[in-house]
PDB file of C-alpha atoms in Angstrom:
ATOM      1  CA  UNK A   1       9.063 -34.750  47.845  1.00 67.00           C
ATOM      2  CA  UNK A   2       7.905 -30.918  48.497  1.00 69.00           C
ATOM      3  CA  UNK A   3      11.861 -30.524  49.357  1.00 72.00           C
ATOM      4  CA  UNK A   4      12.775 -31.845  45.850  1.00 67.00           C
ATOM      5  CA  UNK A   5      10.169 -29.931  43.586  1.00 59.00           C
ATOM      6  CA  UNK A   6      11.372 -26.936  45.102  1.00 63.00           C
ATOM      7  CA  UNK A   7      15.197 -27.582  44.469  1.00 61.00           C
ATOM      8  CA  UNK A   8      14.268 -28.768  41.274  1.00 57.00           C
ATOM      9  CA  UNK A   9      12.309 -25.220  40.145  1.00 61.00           C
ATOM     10  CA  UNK A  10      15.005 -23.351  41.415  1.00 60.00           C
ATOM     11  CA  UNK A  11      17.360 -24.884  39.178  1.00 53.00           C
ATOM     12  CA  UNK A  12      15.175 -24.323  36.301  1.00 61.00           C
ATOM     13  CA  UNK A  13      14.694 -21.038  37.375  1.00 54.00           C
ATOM     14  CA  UNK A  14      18.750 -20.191  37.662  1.00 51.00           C
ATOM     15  CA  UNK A  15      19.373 -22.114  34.152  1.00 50.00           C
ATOM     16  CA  UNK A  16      16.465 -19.551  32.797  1.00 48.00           C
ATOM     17  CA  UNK A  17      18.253 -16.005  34.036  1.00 42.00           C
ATOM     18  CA  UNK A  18      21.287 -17.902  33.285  1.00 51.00           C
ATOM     19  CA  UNK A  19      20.601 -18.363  29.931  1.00 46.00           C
ATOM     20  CA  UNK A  20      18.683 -15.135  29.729  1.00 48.00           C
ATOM     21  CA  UNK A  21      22.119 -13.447  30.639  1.00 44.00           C
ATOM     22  CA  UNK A  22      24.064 -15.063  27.581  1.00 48.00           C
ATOM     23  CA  UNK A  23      21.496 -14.222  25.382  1.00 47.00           C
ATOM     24  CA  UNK A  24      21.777 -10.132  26.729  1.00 50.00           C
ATOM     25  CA  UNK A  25      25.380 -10.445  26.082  1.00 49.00           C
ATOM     26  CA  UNK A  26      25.008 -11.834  23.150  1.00 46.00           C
ATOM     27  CA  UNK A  27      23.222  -9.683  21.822  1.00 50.00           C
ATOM     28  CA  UNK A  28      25.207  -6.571  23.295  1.00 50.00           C
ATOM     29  CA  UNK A  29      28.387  -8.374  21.577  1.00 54.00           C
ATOM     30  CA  UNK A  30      26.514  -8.367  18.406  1.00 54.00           C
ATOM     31  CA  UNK A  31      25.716  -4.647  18.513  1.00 56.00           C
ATOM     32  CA  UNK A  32      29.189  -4.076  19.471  1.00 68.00           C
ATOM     33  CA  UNK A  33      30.812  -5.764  16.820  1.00 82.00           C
ATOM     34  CA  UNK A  34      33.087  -4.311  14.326  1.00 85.00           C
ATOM     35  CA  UNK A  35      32.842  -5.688  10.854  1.00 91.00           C
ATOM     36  CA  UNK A  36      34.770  -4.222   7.978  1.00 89.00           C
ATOM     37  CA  UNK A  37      32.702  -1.561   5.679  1.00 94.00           C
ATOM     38  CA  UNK A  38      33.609  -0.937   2.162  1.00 95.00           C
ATOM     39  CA  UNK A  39      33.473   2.853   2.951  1.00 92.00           C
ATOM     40  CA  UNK A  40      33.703   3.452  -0.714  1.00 95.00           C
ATOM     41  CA  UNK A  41      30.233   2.038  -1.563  1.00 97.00           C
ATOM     42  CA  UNK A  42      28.969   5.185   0.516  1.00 96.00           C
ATOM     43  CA  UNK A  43      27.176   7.567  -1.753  1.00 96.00           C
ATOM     44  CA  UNK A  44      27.481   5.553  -4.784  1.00 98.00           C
ATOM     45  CA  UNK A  45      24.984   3.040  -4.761  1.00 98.00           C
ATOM     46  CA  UNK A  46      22.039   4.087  -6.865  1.00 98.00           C
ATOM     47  CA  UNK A  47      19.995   0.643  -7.243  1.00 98.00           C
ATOM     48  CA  UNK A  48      20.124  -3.082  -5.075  1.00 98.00           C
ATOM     49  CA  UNK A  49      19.460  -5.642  -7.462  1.00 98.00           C
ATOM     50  CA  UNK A  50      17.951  -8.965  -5.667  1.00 98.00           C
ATOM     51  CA  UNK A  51      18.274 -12.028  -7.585  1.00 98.00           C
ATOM     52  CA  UNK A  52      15.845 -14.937  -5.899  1.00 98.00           C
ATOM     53  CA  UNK A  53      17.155 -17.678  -7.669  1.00 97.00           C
ATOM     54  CA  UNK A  54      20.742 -17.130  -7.712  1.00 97.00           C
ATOM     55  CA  UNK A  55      20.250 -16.021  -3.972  1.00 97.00           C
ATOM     56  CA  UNK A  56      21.920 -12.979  -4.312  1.00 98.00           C
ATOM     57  CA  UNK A  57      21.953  -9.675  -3.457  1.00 98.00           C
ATOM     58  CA  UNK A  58      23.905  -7.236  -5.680  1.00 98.00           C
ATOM     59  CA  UNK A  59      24.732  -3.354  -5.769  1.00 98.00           C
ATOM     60  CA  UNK A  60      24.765  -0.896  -8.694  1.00 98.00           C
ATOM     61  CA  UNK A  61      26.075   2.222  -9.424  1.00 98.00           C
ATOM     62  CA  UNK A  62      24.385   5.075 -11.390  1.00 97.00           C
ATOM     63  CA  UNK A  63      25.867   3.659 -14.722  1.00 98.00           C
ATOM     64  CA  UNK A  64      25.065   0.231 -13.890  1.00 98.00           C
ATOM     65  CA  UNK A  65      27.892  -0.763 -13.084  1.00 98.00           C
ATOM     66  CA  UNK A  66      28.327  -3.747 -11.019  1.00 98.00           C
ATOM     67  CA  UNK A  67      29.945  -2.714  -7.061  1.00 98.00           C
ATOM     68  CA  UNK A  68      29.471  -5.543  -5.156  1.00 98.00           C
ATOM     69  CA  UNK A  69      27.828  -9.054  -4.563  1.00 98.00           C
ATOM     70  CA  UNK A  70      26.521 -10.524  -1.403  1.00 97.00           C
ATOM     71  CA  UNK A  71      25.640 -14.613  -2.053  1.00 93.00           C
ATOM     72  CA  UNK A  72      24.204 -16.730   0.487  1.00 91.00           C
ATOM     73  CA  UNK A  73      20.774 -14.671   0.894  1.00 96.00           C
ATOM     74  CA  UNK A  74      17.783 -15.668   2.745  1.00 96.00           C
ATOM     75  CA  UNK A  75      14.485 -15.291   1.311  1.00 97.00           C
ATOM     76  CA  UNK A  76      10.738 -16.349   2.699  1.00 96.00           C
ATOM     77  CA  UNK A  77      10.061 -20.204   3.438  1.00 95.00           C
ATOM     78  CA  UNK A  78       7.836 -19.854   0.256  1.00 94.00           C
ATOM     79  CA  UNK A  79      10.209 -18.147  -2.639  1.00 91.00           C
ATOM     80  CA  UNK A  80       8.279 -19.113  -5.572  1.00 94.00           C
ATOM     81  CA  UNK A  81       6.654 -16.510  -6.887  1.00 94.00           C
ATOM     82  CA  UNK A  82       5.320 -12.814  -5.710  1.00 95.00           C
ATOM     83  CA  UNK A  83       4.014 -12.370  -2.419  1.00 96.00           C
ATOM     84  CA  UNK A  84       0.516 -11.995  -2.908  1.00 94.00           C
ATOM     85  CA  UNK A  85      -0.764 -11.874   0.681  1.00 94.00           C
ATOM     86  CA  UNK A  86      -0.058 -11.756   4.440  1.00 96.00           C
ATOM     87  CA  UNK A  87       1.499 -14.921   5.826  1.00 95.00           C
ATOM     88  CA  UNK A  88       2.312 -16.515   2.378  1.00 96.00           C
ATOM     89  CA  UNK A  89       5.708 -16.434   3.033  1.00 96.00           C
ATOM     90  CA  UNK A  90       7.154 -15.510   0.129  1.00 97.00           C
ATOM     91  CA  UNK A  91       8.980 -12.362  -1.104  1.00 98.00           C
ATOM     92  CA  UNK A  92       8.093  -9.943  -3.059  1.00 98.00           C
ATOM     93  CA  UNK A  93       9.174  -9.354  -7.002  1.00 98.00           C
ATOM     94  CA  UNK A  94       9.412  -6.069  -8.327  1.00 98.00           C
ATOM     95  CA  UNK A  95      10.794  -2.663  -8.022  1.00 98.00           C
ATOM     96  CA  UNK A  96      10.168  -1.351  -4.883  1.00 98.00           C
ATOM     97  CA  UNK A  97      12.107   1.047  -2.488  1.00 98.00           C
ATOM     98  CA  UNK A  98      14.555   1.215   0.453  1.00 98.00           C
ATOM     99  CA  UNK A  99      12.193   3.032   3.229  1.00 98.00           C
ATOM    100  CA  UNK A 100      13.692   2.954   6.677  1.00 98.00           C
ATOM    101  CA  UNK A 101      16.415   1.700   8.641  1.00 98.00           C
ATOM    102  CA  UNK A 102      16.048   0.384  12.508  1.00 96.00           C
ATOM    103  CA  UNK A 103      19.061  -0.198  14.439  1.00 93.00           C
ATOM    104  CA  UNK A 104      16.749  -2.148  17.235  1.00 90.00           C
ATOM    105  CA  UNK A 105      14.766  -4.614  15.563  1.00 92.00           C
ATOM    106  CA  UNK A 106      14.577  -8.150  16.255  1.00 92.00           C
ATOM    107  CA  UNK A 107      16.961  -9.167  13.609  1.00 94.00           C
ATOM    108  CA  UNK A 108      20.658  -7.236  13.515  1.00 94.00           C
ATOM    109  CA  UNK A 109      19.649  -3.927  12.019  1.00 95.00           C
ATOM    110  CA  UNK A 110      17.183  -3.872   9.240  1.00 96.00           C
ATOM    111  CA  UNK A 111      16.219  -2.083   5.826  1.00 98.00           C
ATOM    112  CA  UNK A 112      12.667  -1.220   5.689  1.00 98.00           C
ATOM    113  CA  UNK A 113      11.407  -2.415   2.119  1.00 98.00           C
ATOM    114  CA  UNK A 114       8.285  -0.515   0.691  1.00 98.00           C
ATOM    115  CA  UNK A 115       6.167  -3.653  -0.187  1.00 98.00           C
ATOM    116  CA  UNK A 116       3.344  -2.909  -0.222  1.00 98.00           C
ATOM    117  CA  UNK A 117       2.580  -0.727  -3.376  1.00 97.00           C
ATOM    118  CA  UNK A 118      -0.246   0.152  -4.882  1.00 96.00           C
ATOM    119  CA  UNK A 119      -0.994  -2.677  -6.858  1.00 96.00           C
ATOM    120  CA  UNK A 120      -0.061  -5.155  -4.030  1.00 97.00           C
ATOM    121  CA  UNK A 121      -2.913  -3.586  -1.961  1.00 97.00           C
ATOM    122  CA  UNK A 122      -5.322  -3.669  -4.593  1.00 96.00           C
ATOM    123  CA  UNK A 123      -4.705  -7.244  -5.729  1.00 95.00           C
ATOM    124  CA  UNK A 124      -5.076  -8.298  -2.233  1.00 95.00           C
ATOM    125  CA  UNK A 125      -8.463  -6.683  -1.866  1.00 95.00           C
ATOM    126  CA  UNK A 126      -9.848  -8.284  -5.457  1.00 95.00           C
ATOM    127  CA  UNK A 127      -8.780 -11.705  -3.417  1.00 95.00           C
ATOM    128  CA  UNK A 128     -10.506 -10.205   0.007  1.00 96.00           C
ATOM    129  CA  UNK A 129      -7.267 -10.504   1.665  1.00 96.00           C
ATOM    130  CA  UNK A 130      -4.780  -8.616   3.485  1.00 96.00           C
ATOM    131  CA  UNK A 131      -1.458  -7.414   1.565  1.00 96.00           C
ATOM    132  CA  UNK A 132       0.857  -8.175   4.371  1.00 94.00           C
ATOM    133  CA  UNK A 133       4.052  -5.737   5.010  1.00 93.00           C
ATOM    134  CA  UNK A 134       6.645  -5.400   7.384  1.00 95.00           C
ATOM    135  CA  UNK A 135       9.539  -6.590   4.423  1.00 98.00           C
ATOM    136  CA  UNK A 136      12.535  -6.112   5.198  1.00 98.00           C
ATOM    137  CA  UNK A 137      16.347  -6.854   4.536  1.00 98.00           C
ATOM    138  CA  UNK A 138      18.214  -7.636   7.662  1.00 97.00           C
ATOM    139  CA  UNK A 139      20.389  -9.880   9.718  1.00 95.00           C
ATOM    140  CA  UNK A 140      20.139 -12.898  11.805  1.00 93.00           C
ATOM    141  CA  UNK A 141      17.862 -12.995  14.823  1.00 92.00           C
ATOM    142  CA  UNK A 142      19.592 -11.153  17.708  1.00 89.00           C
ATOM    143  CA  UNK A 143      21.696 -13.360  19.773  1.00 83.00           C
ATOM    144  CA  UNK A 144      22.211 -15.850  16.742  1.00 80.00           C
ATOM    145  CA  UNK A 145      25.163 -14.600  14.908  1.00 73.00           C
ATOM    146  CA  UNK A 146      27.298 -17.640  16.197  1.00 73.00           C
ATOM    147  CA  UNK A 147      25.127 -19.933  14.683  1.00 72.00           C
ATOM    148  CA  UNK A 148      25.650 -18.244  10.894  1.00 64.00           C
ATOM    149  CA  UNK A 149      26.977 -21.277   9.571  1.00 66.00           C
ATOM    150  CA  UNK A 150      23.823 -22.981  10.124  1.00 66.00           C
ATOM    151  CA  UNK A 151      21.640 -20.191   8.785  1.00 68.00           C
ATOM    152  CA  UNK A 152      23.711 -20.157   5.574  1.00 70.00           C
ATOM    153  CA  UNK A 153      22.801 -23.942   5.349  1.00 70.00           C
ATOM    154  CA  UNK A 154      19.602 -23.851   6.444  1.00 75.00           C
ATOM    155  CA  UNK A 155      18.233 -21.847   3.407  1.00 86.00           C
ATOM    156  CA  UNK A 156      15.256 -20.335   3.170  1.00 94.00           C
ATOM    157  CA  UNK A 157      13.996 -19.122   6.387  1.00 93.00           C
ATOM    158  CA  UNK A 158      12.196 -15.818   6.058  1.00 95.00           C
ATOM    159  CA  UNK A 159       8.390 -14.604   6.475  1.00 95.00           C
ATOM    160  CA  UNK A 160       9.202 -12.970   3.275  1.00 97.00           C
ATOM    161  CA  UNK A 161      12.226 -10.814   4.201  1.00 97.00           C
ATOM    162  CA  UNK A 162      15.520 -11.029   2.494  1.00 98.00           C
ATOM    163  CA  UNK A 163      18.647 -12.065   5.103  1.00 96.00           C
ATOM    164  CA  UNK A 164      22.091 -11.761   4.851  1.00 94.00           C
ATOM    165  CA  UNK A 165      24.973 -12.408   7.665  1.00 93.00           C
ATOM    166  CA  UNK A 166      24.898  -9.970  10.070  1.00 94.00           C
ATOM    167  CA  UNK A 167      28.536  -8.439   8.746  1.00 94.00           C
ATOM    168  CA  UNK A 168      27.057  -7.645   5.264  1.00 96.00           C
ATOM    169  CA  UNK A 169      23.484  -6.727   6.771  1.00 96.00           C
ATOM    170  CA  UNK A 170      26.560  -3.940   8.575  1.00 96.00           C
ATOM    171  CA  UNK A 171      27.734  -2.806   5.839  1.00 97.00           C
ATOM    172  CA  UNK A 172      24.618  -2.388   3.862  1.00 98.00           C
ATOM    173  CA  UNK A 173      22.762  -0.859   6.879  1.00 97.00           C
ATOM    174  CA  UNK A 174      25.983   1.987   6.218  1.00 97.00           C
ATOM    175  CA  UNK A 175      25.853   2.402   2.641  1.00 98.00           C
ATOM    176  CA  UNK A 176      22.142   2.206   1.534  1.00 98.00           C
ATOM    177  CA  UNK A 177      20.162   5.714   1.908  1.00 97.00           C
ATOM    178  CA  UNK A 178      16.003   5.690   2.238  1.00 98.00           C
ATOM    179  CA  UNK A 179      14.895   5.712  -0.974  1.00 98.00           C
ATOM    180  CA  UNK A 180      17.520   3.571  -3.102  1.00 98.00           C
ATOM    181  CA  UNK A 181      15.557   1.416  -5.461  1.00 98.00           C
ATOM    182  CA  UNK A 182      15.762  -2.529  -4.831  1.00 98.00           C
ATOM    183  CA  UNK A 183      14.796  -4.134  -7.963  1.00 98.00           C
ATOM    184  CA  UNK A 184      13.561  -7.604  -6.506  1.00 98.00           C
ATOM    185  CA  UNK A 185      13.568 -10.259  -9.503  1.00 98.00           C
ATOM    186  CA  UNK A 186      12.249 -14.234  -9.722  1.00 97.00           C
TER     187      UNK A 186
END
């Protein structure tokens, strides 16, 4: 019996670094990959335009002109509405700004969003609550890019971020400076 528990947790316990291994490589791949980048975009974007109910994210140039679309966005598991407080789940609405980039976080590269503002924080407070933060536009979870197709499916999925594939998540992670306006709209 002692002989068979012990085989059986060492199975379990290869199948773990096993697995563990794919999901290193995986994610290495991901990193790795080359996507295609609309080089001319660079420079010229001057506002992101989020549309929540359409799903889409969109760029604009300084004379509002239309660059390029990105359907098939993510938003929080709660998308009606503001985002009023921490762990509501929903995104925010307004104008806010692009305020970091992280090539390492948990989700293929991310855009740092600056919700909270001002008024987020003090509406909070009047409710005795907590803002929440940490917005951001970004990929798929590391190590999930060959499961897209299900993410694109799945809909909403978010704590509040807004989520793209990881090849446009690329390409705006290339093109978008800190500080770019993202107008974020019901």
């Amino acid at each position: 019996m002692k002989q068979s528990l012990t085989k059986a947790i060492i199975v379990i316990l290869l199948l773990f670094c096993i697995l563990t291994l794919l999901y290193q490589v995986s994610i290495a791949t991901e990193r790795g990959q080359e996507y295609p980048i609309d080089l001319s975009l660079k420079g010229r974007v001057a506002k992101i335009v989020v549309h929540k109910q359409k799903r889409i994210l969109e760029l604009y140039d300084d004379k509002n002109k239309l660059l390029k679309s990105y359907p098939h966005i993510a938003l929080g598991k709660n998308p009606q509405g503001h985002k009023e407080f921490e762990g509501d789940s929903k995104t925010p609405e307004g104008l806010y700004y692009i305020d970091s980039k992280n090539p390492k976080s948990r989700y293929f590269l991310n855009l740092g969003i600056s919700y909270p503002n001002k008024l987020d924080i003090a509406n909070a407070k009047k409710h005795n609550k907590n803002a929440g933060g940490d917005i951001k536009i970004h990929g798929l979870p590391n190590g999930m890019n060959i499961a897209k197709e299900l993410f694109k499916q799945y809909g909403d999925w978010t704590d509040g971020c807004i989520a793209l594939d990881n090849a446009s998540m690329k390409e705006l992670y290339e093109v978008i400076s800190i500080n770019t306006p993202i107008y974020i709209l019901p």
